[in-house]
CSV table of C-alpha atoms in Angstrom, one decimal:
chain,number,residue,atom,x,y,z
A,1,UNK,CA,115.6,86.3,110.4
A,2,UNK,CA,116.1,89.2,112.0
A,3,UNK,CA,113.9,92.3,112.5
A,4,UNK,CA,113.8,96.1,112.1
A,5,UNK,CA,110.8,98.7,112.2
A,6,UNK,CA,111.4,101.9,109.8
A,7,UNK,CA,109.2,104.5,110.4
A,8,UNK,CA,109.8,107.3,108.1
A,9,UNK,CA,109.2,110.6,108.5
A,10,UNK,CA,106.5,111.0,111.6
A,11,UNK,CA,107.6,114.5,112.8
A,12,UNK,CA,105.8,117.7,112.6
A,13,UNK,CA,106.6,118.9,109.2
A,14,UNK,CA,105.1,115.9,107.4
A,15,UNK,CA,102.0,114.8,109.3
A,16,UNK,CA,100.8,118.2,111.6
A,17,UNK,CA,99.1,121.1,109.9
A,18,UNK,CA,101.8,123.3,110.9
A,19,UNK,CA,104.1,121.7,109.0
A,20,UNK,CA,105.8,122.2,106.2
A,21,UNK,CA,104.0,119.7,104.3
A,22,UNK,CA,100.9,120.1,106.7
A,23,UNK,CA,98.7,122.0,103.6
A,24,UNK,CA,98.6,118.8,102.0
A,25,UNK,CA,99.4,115.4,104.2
A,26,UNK,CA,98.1,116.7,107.7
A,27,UNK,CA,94.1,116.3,107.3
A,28,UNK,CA,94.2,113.1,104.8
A,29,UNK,CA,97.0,111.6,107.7
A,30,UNK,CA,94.0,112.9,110.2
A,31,UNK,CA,91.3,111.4,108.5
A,32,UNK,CA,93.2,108.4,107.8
A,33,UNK,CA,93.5,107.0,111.3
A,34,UNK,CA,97.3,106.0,110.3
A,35,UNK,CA,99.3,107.6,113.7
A,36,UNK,CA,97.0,105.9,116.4
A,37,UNK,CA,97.6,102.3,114.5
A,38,UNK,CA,101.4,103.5,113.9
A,39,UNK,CA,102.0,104.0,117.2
A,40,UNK,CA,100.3,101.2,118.5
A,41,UNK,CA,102.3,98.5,115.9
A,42,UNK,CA,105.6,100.4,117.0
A,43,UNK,CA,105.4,99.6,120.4
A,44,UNK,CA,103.9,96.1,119.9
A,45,UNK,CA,106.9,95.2,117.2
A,46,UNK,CA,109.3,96.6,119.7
A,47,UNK,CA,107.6,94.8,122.8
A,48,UNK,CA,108.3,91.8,120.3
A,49,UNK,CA,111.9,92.2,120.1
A,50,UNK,CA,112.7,93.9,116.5
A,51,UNK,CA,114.8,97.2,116.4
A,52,UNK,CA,112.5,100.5,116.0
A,53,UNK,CA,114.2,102.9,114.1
A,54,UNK,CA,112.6,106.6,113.1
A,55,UNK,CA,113.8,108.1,110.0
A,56,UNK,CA,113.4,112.2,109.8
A,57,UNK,CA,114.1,114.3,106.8
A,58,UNK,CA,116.6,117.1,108.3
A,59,UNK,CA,118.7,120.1,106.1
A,60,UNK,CA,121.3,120.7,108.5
A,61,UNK,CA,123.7,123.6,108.0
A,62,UNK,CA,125.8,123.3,104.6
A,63,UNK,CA,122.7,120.8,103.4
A,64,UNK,CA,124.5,117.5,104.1
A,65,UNK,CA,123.5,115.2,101.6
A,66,UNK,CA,120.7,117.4,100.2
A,67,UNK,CA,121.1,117.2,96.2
A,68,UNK,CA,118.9,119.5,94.7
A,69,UNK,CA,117.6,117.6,91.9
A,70,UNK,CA,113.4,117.1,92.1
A,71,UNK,CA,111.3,120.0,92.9
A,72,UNK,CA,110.8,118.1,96.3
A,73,UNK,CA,114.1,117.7,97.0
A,74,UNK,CA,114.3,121.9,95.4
A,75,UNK,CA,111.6,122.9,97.9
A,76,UNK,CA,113.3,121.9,101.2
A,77,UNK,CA,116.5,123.1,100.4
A,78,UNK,CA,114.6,126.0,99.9
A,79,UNK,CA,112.9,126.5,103.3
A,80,UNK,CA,115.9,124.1,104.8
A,81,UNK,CA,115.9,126.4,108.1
A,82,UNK,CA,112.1,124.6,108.7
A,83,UNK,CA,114.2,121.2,108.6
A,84,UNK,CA,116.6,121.7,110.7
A,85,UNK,CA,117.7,119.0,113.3
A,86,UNK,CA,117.0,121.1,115.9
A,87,UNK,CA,113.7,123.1,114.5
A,88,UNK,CA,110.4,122.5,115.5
A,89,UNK,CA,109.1,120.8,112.0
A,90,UNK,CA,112.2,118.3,112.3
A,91,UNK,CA,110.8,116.7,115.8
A,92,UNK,CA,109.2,113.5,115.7
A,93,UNK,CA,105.5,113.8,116.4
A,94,UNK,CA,104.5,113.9,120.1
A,95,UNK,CA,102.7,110.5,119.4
A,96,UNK,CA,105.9,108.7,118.4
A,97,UNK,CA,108.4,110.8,120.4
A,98,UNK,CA,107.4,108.6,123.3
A,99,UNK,CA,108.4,105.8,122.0
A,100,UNK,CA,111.8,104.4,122.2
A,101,UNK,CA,113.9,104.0,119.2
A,102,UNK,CA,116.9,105.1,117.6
A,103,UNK,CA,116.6,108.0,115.2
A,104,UNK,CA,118.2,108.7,112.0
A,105,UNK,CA,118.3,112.1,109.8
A,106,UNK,CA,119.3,112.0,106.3
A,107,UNK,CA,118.4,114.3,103.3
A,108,UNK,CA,117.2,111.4,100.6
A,109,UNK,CA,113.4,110.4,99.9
A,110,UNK,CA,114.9,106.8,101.0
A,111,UNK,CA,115.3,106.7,104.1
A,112,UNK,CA,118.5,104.1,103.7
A,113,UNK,CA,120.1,106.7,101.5
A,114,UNK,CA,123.5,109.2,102.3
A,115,UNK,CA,123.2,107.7,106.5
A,116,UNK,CA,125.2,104.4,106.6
A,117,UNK,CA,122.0,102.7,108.4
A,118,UNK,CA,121.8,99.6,106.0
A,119,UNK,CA,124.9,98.9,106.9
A,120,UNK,CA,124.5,99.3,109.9
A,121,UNK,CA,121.3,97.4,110.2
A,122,UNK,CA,123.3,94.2,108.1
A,123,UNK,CA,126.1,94.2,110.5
A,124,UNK,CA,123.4,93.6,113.3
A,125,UNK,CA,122.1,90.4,111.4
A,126,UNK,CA,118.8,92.3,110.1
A,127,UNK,CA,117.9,91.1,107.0
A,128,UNK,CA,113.9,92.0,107.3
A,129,UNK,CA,112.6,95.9,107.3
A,130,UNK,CA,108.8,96.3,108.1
A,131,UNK,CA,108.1,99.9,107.3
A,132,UNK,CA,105.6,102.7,108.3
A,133,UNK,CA,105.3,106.1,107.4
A,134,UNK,CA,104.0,109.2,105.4
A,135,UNK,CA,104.0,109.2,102.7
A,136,UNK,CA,103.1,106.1,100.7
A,137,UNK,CA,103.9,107.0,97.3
A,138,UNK,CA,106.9,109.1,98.5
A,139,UNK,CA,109.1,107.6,101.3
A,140,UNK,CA,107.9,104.7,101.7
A,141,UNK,CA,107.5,103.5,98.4
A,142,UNK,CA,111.2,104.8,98.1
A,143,UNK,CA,112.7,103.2,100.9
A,144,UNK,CA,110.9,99.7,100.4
A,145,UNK,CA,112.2,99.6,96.2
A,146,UNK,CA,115.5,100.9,98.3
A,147,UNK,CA,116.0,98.0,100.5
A,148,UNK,CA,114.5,95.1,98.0
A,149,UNK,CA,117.4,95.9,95.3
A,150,UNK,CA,120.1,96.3,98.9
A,151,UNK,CA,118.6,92.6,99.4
A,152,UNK,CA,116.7,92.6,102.4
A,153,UNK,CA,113.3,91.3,103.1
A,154,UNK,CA,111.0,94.6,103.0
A,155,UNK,CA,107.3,94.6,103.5
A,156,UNK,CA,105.1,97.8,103.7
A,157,UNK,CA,103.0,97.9,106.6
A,158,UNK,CA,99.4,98.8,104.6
A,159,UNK,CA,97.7,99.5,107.2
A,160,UNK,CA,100.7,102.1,109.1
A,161,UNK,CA,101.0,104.0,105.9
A,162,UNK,CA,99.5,107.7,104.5
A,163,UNK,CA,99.4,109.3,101.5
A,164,UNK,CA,97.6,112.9,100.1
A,165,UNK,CA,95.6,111.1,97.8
A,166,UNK,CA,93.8,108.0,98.6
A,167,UNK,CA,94.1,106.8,94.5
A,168,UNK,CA,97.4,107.3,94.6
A,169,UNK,CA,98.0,105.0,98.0
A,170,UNK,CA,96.5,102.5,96.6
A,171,UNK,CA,98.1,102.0,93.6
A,172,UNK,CA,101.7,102.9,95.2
A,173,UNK,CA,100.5,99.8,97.5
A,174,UNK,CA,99.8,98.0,94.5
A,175,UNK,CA,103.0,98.7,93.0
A,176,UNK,CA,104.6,97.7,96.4
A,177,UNK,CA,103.2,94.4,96.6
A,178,UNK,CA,104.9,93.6,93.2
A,179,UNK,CA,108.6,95.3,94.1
A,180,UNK,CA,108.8,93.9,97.4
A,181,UNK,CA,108.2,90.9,99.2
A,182,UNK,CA,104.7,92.4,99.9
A,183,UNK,CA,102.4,94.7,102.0
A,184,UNK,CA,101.2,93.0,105.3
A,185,UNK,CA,98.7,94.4,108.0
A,186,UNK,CA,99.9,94.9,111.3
A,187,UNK,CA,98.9,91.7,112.3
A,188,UNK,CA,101.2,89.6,109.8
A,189,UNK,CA,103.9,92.0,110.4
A,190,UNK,CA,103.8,91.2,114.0
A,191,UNK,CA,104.1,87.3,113.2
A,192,UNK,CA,107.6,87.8,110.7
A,193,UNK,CA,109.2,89.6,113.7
A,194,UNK,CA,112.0,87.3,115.3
């Protein structure tokens, strides 16, 4: 068993109140506590050998792989200068841009869609995904359903996760721990890395 760390969408236009989305993720994210434990169980899964990848959302020029087709999906191709690769909303967090890790953009609410990283990851003998991010009942419920039906090993880290609504991230966790292989805590994610 092999190891990778996704941790999707920590940049400026999810989780800071200047963001795009920062009217309705940045004070419940806040209050939440989730970035100090994030960045803590990124650096102690990569101290413990498994990949760390960051995933950001990104529109760049010509909208990639954008396919307007939610009103999520609607609303940042309309304001798709904002998520640029290169604009300020796009960067990682200051919290997680010191850490290293690779980073991937794509323009899906998975964040193993339209960007060739599962295969990627596969070809590197990975075949477990612990996953982080904001938010719960977006992204990362998204990406974990995502990587369960491409057949690896995905487990929601409960305790590195965010959502608007409290209510609704706990039942997306609930909903998790019976489409994956389960949501840990950051303690028994750190024991399945190898």
């Amino acid at each position: 068993m092999r190891t990778a760390v996704l941790a999707l969408h920590w940049q400026v236009n999810v989780v800071k109140p200047e963001g795009f989305f920062g009217g309705m993720l940045a004070e419940p994210v806040a209050r939440s506590g989730v970035v100090a434990r994030a960045v803590r169980f990124h650096r102690a899964a990569r101290d413990a050998g498994a990949e760390l990848v960051f995933i950001r959302f990104t529109v760049p020029v010509g909208e990639g792989a954008l396919v307007r087709n939610t009103g999520f999906m609607r609303a940042v191709g309309d304001a798709q200068e904002s998520f640029r690769p290169d604009a300020p909303g796009a960067a990682l967090i200051p919290e997680m841009s010191e850490l290293d890790g690779r980073t991937v953009d794509n323009q899906k609410l998975s964040g193993l869609a339209g960007s060739g990283l599962a295969s990627a990851l596969t070809e590197r003998g990975i075949d477990t995904l612990l996953i982080t991010g904001v938010a719960t009942n977006l992204t990362v419920e998204q990406t974990a359903r995502h990587a369960t039906d491409l057949g690896f090993t995905a487990h929601v880290v409960r305790d590195c996760v965010a959502a608007a609504d409290e209510a609704v991230h706990t039942a997306s966790l609930a909903n998790l721990d019976l489409a994956t292989a389960g949501c840990v805590t950051t303690e028994q994610a750190l024991t399945l890395i190898s």
